[in-house]
CSV table of N, CA, C and O in Angstrom, one decimal:
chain,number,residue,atom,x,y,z
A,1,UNK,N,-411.1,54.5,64.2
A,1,UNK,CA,-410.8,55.5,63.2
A,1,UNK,C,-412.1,55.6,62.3
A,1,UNK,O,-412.5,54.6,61.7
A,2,UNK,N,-412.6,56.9,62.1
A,2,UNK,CA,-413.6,57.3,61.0
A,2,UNK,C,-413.1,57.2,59.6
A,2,UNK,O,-411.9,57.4,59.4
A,3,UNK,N,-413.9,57.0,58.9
A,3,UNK,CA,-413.3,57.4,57.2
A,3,UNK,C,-414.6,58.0,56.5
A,3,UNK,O,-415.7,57.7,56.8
A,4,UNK,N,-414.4,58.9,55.4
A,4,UNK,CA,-415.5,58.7,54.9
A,4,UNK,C,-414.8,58.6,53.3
A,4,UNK,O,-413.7,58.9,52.8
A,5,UNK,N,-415.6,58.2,53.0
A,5,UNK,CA,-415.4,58.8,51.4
A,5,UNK,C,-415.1,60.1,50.6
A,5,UNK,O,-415.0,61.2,51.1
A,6,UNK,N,-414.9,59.8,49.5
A,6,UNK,CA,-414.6,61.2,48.5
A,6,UNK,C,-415.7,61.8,48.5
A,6,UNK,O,-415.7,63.0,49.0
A,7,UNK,N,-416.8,61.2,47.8
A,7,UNK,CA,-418.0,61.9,47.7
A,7,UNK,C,-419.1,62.0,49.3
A,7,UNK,O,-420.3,62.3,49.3
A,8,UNK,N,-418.4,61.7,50.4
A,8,UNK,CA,-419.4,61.9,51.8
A,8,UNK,C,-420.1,60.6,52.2
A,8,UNK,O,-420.8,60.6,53.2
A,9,UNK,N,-419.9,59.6,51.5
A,9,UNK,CA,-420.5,58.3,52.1
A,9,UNK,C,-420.0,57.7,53.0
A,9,UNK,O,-418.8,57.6,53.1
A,10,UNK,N,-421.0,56.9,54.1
A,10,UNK,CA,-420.1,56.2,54.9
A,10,UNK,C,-421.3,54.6,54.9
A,10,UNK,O,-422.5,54.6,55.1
A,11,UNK,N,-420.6,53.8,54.6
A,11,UNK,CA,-419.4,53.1,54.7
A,11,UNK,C,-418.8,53.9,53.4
A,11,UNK,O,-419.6,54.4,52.5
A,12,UNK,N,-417.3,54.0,53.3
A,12,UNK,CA,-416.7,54.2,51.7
A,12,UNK,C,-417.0,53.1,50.9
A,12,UNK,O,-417.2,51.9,51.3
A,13,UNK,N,-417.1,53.6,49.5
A,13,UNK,CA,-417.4,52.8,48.5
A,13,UNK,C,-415.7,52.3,47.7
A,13,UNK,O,-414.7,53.0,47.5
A,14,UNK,N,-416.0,51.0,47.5
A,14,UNK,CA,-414.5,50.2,47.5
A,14,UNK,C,-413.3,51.4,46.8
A,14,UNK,O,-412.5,51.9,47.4
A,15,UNK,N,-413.5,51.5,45.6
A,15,UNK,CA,-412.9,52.3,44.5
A,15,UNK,C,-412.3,53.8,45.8
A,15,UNK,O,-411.1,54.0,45.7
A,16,UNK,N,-413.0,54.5,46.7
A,16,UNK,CA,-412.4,55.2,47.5
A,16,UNK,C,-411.4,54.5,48.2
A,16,UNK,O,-410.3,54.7,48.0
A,17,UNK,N,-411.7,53.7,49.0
A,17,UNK,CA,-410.6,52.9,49.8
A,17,UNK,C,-409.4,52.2,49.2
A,17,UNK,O,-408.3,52.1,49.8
A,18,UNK,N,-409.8,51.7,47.8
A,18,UNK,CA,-408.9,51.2,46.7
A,18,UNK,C,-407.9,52.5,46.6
A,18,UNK,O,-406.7,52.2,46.3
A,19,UNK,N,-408.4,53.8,46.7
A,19,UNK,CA,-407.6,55.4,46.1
A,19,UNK,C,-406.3,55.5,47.3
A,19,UNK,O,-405.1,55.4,47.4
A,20,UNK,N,-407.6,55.6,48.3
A,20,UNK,CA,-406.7,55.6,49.8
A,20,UNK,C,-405.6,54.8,50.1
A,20,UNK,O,-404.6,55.1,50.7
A,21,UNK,N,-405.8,53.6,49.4
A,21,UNK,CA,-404.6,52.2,49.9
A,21,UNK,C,-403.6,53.0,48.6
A,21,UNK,O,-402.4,53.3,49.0
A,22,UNK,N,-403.8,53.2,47.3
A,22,UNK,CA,-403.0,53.6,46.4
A,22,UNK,C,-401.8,55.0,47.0
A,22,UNK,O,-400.7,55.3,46.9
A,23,UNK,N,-402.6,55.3,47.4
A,23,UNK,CA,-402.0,57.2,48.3
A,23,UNK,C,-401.1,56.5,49.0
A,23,UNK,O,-399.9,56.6,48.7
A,24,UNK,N,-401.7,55.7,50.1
A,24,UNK,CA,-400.7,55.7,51.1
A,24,UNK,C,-399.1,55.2,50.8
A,24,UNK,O,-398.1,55.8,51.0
A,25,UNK,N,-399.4,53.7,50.3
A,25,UNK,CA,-398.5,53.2,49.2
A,25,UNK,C,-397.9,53.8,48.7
A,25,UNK,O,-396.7,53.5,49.1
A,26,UNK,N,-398.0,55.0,47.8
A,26,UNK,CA,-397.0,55.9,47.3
A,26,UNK,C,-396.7,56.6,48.4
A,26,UNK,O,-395.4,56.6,48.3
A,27,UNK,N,-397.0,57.3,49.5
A,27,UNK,CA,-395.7,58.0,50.1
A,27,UNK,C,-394.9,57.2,50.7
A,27,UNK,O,-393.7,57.5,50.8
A,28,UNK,N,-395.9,55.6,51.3
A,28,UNK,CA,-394.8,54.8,52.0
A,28,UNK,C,-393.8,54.5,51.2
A,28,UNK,O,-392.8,54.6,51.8
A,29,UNK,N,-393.8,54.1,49.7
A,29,UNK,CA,-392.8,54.1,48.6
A,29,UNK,C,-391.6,54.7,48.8
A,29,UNK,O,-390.5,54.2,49.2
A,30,UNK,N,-392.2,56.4,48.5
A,30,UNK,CA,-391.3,57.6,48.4
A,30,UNK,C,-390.4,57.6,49.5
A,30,UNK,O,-389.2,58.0,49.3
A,31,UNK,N,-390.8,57.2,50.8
A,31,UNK,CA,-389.8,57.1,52.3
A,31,UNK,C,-389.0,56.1,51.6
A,31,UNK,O,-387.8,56.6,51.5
A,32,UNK,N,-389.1,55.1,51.2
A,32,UNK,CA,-387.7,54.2,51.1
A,32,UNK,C,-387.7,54.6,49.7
A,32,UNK,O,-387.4,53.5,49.2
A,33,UNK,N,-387.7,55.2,48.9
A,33,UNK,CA,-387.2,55.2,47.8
A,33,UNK,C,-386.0,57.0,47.6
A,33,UNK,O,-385.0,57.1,47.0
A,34,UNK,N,-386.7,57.8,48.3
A,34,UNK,CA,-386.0,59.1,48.4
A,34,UNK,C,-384.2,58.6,49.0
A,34,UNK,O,-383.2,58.9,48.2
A,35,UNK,N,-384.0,58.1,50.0
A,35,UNK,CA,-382.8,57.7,50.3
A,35,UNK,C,-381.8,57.2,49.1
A,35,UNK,O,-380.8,57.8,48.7
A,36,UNK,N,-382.3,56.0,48.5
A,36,UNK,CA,-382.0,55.6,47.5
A,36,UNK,C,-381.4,56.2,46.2
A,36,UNK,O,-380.3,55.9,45.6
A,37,UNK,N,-382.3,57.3,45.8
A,37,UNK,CA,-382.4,58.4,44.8
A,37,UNK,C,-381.2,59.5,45.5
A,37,UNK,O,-380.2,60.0,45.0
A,38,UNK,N,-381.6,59.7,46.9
A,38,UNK,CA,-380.3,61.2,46.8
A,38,UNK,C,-378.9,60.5,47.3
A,38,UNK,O,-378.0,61.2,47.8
A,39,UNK,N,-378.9,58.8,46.9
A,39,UNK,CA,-377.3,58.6,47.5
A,39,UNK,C,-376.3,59.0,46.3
A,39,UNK,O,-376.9,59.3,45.2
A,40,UNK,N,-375.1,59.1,46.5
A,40,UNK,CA,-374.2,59.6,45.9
A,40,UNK,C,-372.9,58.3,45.5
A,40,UNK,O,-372.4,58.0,46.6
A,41,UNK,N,-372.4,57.6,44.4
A,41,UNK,CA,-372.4,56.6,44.7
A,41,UNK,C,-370.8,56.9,44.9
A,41,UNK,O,-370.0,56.1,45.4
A,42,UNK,N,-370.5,58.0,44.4
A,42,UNK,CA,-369.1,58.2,44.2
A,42,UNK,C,-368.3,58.1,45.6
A,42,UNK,O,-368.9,58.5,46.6
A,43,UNK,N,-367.2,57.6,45.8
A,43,UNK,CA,-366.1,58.0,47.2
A,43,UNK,C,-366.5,59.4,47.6
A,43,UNK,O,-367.1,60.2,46.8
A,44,UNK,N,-366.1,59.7,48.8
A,44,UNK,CA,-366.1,60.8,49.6
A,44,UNK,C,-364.5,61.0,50.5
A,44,UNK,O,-363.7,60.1,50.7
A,45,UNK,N,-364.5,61.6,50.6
A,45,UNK,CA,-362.9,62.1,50.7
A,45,UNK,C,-363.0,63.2,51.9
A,45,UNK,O,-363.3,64.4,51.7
A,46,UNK,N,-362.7,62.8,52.9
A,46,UNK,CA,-362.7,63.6,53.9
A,46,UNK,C,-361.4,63.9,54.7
A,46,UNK,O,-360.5,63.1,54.7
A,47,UNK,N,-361.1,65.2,55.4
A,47,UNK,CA,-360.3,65.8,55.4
A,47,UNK,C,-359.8,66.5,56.7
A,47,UNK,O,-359.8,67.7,56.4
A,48,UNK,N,-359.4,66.2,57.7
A,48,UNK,CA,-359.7,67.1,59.0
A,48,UNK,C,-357.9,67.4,59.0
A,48,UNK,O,-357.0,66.7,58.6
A,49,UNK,N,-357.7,68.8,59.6
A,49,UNK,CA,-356.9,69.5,60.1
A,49,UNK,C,-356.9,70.7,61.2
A,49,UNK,O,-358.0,71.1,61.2
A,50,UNK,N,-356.6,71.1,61.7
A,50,UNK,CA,-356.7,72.0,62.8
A,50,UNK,C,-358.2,73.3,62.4
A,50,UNK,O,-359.2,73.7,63.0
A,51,UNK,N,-357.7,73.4,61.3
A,51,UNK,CA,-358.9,74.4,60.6
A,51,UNK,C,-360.4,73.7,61.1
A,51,UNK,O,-361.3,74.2,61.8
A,52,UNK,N,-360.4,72.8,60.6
A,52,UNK,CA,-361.6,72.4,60.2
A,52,UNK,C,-361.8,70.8,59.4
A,52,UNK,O,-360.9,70.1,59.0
A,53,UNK,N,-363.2,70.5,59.3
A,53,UNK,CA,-363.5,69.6,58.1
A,53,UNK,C,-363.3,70.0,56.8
A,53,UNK,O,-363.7,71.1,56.5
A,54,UNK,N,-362.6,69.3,55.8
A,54,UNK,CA,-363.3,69.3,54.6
A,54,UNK,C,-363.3,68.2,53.6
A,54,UNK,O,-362.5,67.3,53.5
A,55,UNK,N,-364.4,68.4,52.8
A,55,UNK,CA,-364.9,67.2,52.5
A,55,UNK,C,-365.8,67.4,50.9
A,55,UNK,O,-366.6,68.3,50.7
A,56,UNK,N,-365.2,66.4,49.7
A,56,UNK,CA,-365.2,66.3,48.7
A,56,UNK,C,-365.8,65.0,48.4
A,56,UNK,O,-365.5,64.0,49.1
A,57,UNK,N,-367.2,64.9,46.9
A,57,UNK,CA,-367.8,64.0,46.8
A,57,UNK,C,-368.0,64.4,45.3
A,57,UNK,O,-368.5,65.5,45.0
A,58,UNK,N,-367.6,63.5,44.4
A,58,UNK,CA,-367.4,63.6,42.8
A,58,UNK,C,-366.9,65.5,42.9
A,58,UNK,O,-366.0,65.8,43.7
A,59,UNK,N,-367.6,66.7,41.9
A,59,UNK,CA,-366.8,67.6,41.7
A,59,UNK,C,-367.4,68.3,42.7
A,59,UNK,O,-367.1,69.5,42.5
A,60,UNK,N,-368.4,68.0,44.0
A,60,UNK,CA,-368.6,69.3,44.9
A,60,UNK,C,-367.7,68.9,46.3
A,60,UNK,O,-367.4,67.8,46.8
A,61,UNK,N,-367.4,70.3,46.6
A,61,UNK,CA,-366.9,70.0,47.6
A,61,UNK,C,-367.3,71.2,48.7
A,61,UNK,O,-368.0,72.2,48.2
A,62,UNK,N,-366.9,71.1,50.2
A,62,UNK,CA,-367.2,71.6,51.2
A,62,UNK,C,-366.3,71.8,52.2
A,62,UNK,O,-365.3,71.1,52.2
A,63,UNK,N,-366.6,72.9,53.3
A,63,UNK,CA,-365.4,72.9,54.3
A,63,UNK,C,-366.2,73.4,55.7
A,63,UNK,O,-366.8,74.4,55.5
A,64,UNK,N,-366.2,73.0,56.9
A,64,UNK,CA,-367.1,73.2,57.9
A,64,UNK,C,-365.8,73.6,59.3
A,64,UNK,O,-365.0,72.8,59.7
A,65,UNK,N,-365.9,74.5,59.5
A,65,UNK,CA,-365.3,75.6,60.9
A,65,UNK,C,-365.8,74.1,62.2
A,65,UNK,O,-366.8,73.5,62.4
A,66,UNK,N,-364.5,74.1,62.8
A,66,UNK,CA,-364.8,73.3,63.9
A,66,UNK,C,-365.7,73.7,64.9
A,66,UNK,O,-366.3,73.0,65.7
A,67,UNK,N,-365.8,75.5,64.8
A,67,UNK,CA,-367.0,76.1,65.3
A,67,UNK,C,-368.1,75.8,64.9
A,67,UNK,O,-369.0,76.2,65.7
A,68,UNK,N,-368.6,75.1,64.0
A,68,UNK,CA,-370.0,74.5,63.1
A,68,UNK,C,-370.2,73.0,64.4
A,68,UNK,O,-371.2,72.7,65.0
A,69,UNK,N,-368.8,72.5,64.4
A,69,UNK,CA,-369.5,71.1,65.1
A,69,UNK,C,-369.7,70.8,66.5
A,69,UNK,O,-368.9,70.9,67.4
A,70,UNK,N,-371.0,70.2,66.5
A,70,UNK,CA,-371.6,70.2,67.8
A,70,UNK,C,-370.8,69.2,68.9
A,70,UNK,O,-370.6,69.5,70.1
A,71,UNK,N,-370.7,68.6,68.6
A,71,UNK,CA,-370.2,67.0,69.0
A,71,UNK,C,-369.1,65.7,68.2
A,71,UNK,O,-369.4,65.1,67.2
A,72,UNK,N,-368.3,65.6,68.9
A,72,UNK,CA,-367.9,64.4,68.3
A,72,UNK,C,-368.2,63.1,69.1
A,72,UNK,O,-368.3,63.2,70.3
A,73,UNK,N,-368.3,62.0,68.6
A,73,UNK,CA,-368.5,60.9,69.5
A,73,UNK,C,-367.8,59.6,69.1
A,73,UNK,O,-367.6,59.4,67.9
A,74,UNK,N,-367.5,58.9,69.8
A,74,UNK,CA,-366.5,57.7,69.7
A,74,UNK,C,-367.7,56.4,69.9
A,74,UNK,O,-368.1,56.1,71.1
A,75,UNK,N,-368.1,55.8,68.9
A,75,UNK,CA,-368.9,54.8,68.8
A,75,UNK,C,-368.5,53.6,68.1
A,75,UNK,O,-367.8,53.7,67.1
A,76,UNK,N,-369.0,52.3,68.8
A,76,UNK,CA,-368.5,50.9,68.5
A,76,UNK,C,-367.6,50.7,67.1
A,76,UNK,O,-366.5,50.4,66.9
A,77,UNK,N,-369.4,51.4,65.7
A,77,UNK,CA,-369.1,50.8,64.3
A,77,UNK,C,-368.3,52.1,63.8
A,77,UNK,O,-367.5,52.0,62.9
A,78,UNK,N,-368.6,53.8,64.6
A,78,UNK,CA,-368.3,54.8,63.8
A,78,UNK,C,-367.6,55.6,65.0
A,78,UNK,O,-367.8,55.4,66.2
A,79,UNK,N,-366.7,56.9,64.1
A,79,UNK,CA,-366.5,57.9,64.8
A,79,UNK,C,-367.2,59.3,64.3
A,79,UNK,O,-366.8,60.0,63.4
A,80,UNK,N,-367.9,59.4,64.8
A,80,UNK,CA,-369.3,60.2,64.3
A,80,UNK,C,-368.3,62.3,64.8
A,80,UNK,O,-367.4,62.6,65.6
A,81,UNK,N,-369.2,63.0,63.9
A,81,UNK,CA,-368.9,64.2,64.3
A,81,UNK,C,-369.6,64.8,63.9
A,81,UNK,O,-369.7,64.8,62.7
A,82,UNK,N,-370.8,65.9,65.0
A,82,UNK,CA,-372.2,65.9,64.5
A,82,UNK,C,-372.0,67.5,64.6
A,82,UNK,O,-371.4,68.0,65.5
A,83,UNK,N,-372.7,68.5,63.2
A,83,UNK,CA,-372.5,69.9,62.8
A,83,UNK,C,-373.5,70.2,63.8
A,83,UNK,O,-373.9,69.3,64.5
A,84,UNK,N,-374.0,71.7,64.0
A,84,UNK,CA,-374.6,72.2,64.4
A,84,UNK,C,-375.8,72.6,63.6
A,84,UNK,O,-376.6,73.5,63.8
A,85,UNK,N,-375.7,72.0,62.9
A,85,UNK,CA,-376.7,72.0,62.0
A,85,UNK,C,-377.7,71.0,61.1
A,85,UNK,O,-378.6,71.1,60.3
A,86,UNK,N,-377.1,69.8,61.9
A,86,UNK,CA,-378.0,68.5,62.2
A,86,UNK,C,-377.4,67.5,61.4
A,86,UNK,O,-377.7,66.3,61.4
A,87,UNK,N,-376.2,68.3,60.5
A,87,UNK,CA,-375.6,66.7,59.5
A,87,UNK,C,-374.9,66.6,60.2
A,87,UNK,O,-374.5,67.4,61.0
A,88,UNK,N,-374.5,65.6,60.1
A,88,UNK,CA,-373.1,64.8,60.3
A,88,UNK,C,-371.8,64.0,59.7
A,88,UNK,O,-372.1,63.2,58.8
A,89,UNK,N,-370.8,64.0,60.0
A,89,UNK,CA,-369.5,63.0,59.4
A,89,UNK,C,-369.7,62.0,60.3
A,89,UNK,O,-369.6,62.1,61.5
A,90,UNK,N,-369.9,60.7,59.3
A,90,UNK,CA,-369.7,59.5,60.0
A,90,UNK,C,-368.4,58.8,59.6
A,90,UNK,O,-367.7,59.2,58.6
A,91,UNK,N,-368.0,57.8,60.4
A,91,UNK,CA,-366.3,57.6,59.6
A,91,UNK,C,-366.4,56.1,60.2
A,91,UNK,O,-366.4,55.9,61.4
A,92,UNK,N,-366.6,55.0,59.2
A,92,UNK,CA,-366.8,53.9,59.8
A,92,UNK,C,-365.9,53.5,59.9
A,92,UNK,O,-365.0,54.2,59.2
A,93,UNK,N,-365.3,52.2,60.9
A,93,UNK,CA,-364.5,51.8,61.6
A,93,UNK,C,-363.6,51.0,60.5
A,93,UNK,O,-362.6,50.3,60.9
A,94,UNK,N,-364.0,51.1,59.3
A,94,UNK,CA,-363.0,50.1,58.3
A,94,UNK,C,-362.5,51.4,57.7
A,94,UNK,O,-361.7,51.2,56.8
A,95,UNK,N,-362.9,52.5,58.1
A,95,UNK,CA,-361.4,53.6,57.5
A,95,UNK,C,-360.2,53.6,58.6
A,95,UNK,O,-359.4,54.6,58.7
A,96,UNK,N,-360.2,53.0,59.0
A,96,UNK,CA,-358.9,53.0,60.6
A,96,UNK,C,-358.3,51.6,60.4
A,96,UNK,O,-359.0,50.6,60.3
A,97,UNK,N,-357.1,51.7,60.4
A,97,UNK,CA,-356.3,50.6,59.9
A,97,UNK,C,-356.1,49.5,61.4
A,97,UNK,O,-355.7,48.3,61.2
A,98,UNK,N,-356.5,50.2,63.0
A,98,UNK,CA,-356.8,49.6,64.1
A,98,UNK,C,-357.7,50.6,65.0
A,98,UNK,O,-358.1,51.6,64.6
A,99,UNK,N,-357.9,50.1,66.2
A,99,UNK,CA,-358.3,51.0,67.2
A,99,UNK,C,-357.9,52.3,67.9
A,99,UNK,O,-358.6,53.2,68.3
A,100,UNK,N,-356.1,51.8,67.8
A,100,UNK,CA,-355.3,53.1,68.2
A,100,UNK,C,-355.3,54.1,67.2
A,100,UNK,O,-355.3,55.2,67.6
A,101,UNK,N,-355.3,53.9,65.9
A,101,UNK,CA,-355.4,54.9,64.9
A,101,UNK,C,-356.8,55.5,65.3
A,101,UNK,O,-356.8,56.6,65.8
A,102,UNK,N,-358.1,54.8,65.1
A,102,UNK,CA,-358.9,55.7,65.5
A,102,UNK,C,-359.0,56.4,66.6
A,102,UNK,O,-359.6,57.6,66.6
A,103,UNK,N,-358.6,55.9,67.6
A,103,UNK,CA,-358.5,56.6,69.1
A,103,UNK,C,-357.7,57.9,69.1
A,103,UNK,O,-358.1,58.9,69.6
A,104,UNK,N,-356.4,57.7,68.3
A,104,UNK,CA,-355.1,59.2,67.8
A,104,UNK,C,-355.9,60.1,67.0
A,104,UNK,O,-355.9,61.3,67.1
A,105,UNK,N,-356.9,59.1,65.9
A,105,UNK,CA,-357.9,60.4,65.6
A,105,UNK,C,-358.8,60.9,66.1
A,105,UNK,O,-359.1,62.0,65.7
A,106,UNK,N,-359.7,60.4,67.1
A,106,UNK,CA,-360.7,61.5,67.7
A,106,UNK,C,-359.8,62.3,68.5
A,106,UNK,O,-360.1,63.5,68.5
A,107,UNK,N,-358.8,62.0,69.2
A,107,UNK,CA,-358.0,62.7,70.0
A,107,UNK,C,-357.4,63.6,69.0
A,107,UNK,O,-357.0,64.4,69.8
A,108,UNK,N,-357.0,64.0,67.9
A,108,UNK,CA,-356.2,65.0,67.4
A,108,UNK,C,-357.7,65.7,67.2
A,108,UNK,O,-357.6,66.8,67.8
A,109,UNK,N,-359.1,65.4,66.4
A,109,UNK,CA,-360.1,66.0,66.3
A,109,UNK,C,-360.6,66.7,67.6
A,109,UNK,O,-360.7,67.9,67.2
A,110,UNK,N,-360.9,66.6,68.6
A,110,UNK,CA,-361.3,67.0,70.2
A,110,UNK,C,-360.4,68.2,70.3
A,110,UNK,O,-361.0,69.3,70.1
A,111,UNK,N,-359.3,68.1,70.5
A,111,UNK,CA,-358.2,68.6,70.5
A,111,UNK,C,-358.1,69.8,69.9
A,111,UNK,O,-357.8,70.8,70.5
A,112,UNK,N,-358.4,69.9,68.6
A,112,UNK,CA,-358.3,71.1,67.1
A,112,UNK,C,-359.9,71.5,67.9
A,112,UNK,O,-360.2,72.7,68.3
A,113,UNK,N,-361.1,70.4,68.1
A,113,UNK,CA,-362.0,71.5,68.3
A,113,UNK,C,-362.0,72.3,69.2
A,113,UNK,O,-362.1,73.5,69.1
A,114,UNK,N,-361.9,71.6,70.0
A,114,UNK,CA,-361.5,72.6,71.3
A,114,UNK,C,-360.5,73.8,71.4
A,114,UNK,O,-360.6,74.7,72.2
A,115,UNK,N,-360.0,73.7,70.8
A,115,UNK,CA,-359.3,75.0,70.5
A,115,UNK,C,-360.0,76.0,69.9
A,115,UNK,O,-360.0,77.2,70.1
A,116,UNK,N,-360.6,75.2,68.9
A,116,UNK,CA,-360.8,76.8,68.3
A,116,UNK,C,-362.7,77.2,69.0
A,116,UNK,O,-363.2,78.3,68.9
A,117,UNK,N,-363.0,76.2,69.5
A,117,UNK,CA,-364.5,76.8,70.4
A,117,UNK,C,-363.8,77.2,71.8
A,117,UNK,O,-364.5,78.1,72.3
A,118,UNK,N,-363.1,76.9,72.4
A,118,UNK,CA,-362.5,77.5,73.6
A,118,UNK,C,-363.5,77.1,74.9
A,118,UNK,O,-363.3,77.5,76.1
């Protein structure tokens, strides 16, 4: 890898490379720190019925057409249900009081979707 300096020097002079290490630092920061900043700490309250999703997080809330979701998937820790639009509902495995409850729920979820995408 080339580098040069701010002002066109090569080798860079420390104080440039000292800038460079500072830059990078801060975006690498910003990647673990952005997550952090946009969590929401409140409960989320989710909602499925034949309609659709819907889903409440302190006073906003939302409602997503089973026609929006792309996929559902039945995974070890989650029962995932992924929009067509790249978010997703995750539903970890400690909102299901056993296996067969979760299993009665993807199966009533599948079920409503499929209906209404045909």
């Amino acid at each position: 890898m080339i580098a040069i300096s701010f002002d066109g020097h090569w080798p860079p002079r420390k104080v440039s490379v000292l800038i460079g290490l500072l830059i990078a630092t801060a975006i690498i920061a910003s990647f673990v720190a952005l997550p952090q900043i946009m969590f929401k700490p409140e409960e989320r309250t989710l909602t499925v019925c034949e309609d659709g999703i819907a889903t409440s997080i302190g006073k906003k809330s939302a409602s997503v057409k089973w026609k929006e979701i792309a996929a559902i998937q039945d995974l070890p820790e989650i029962a995932a249900m992924m929009g067509k639009n790249g978010k997703a509902f995750l539903i970890p495995r400690r909102a299901f009081n056993s296996e067969n409850e979760k299993s009665d729920f993807l199966t009533a979820v599948r079920t409503w979707q499929a209906a209404k995408t045909g």
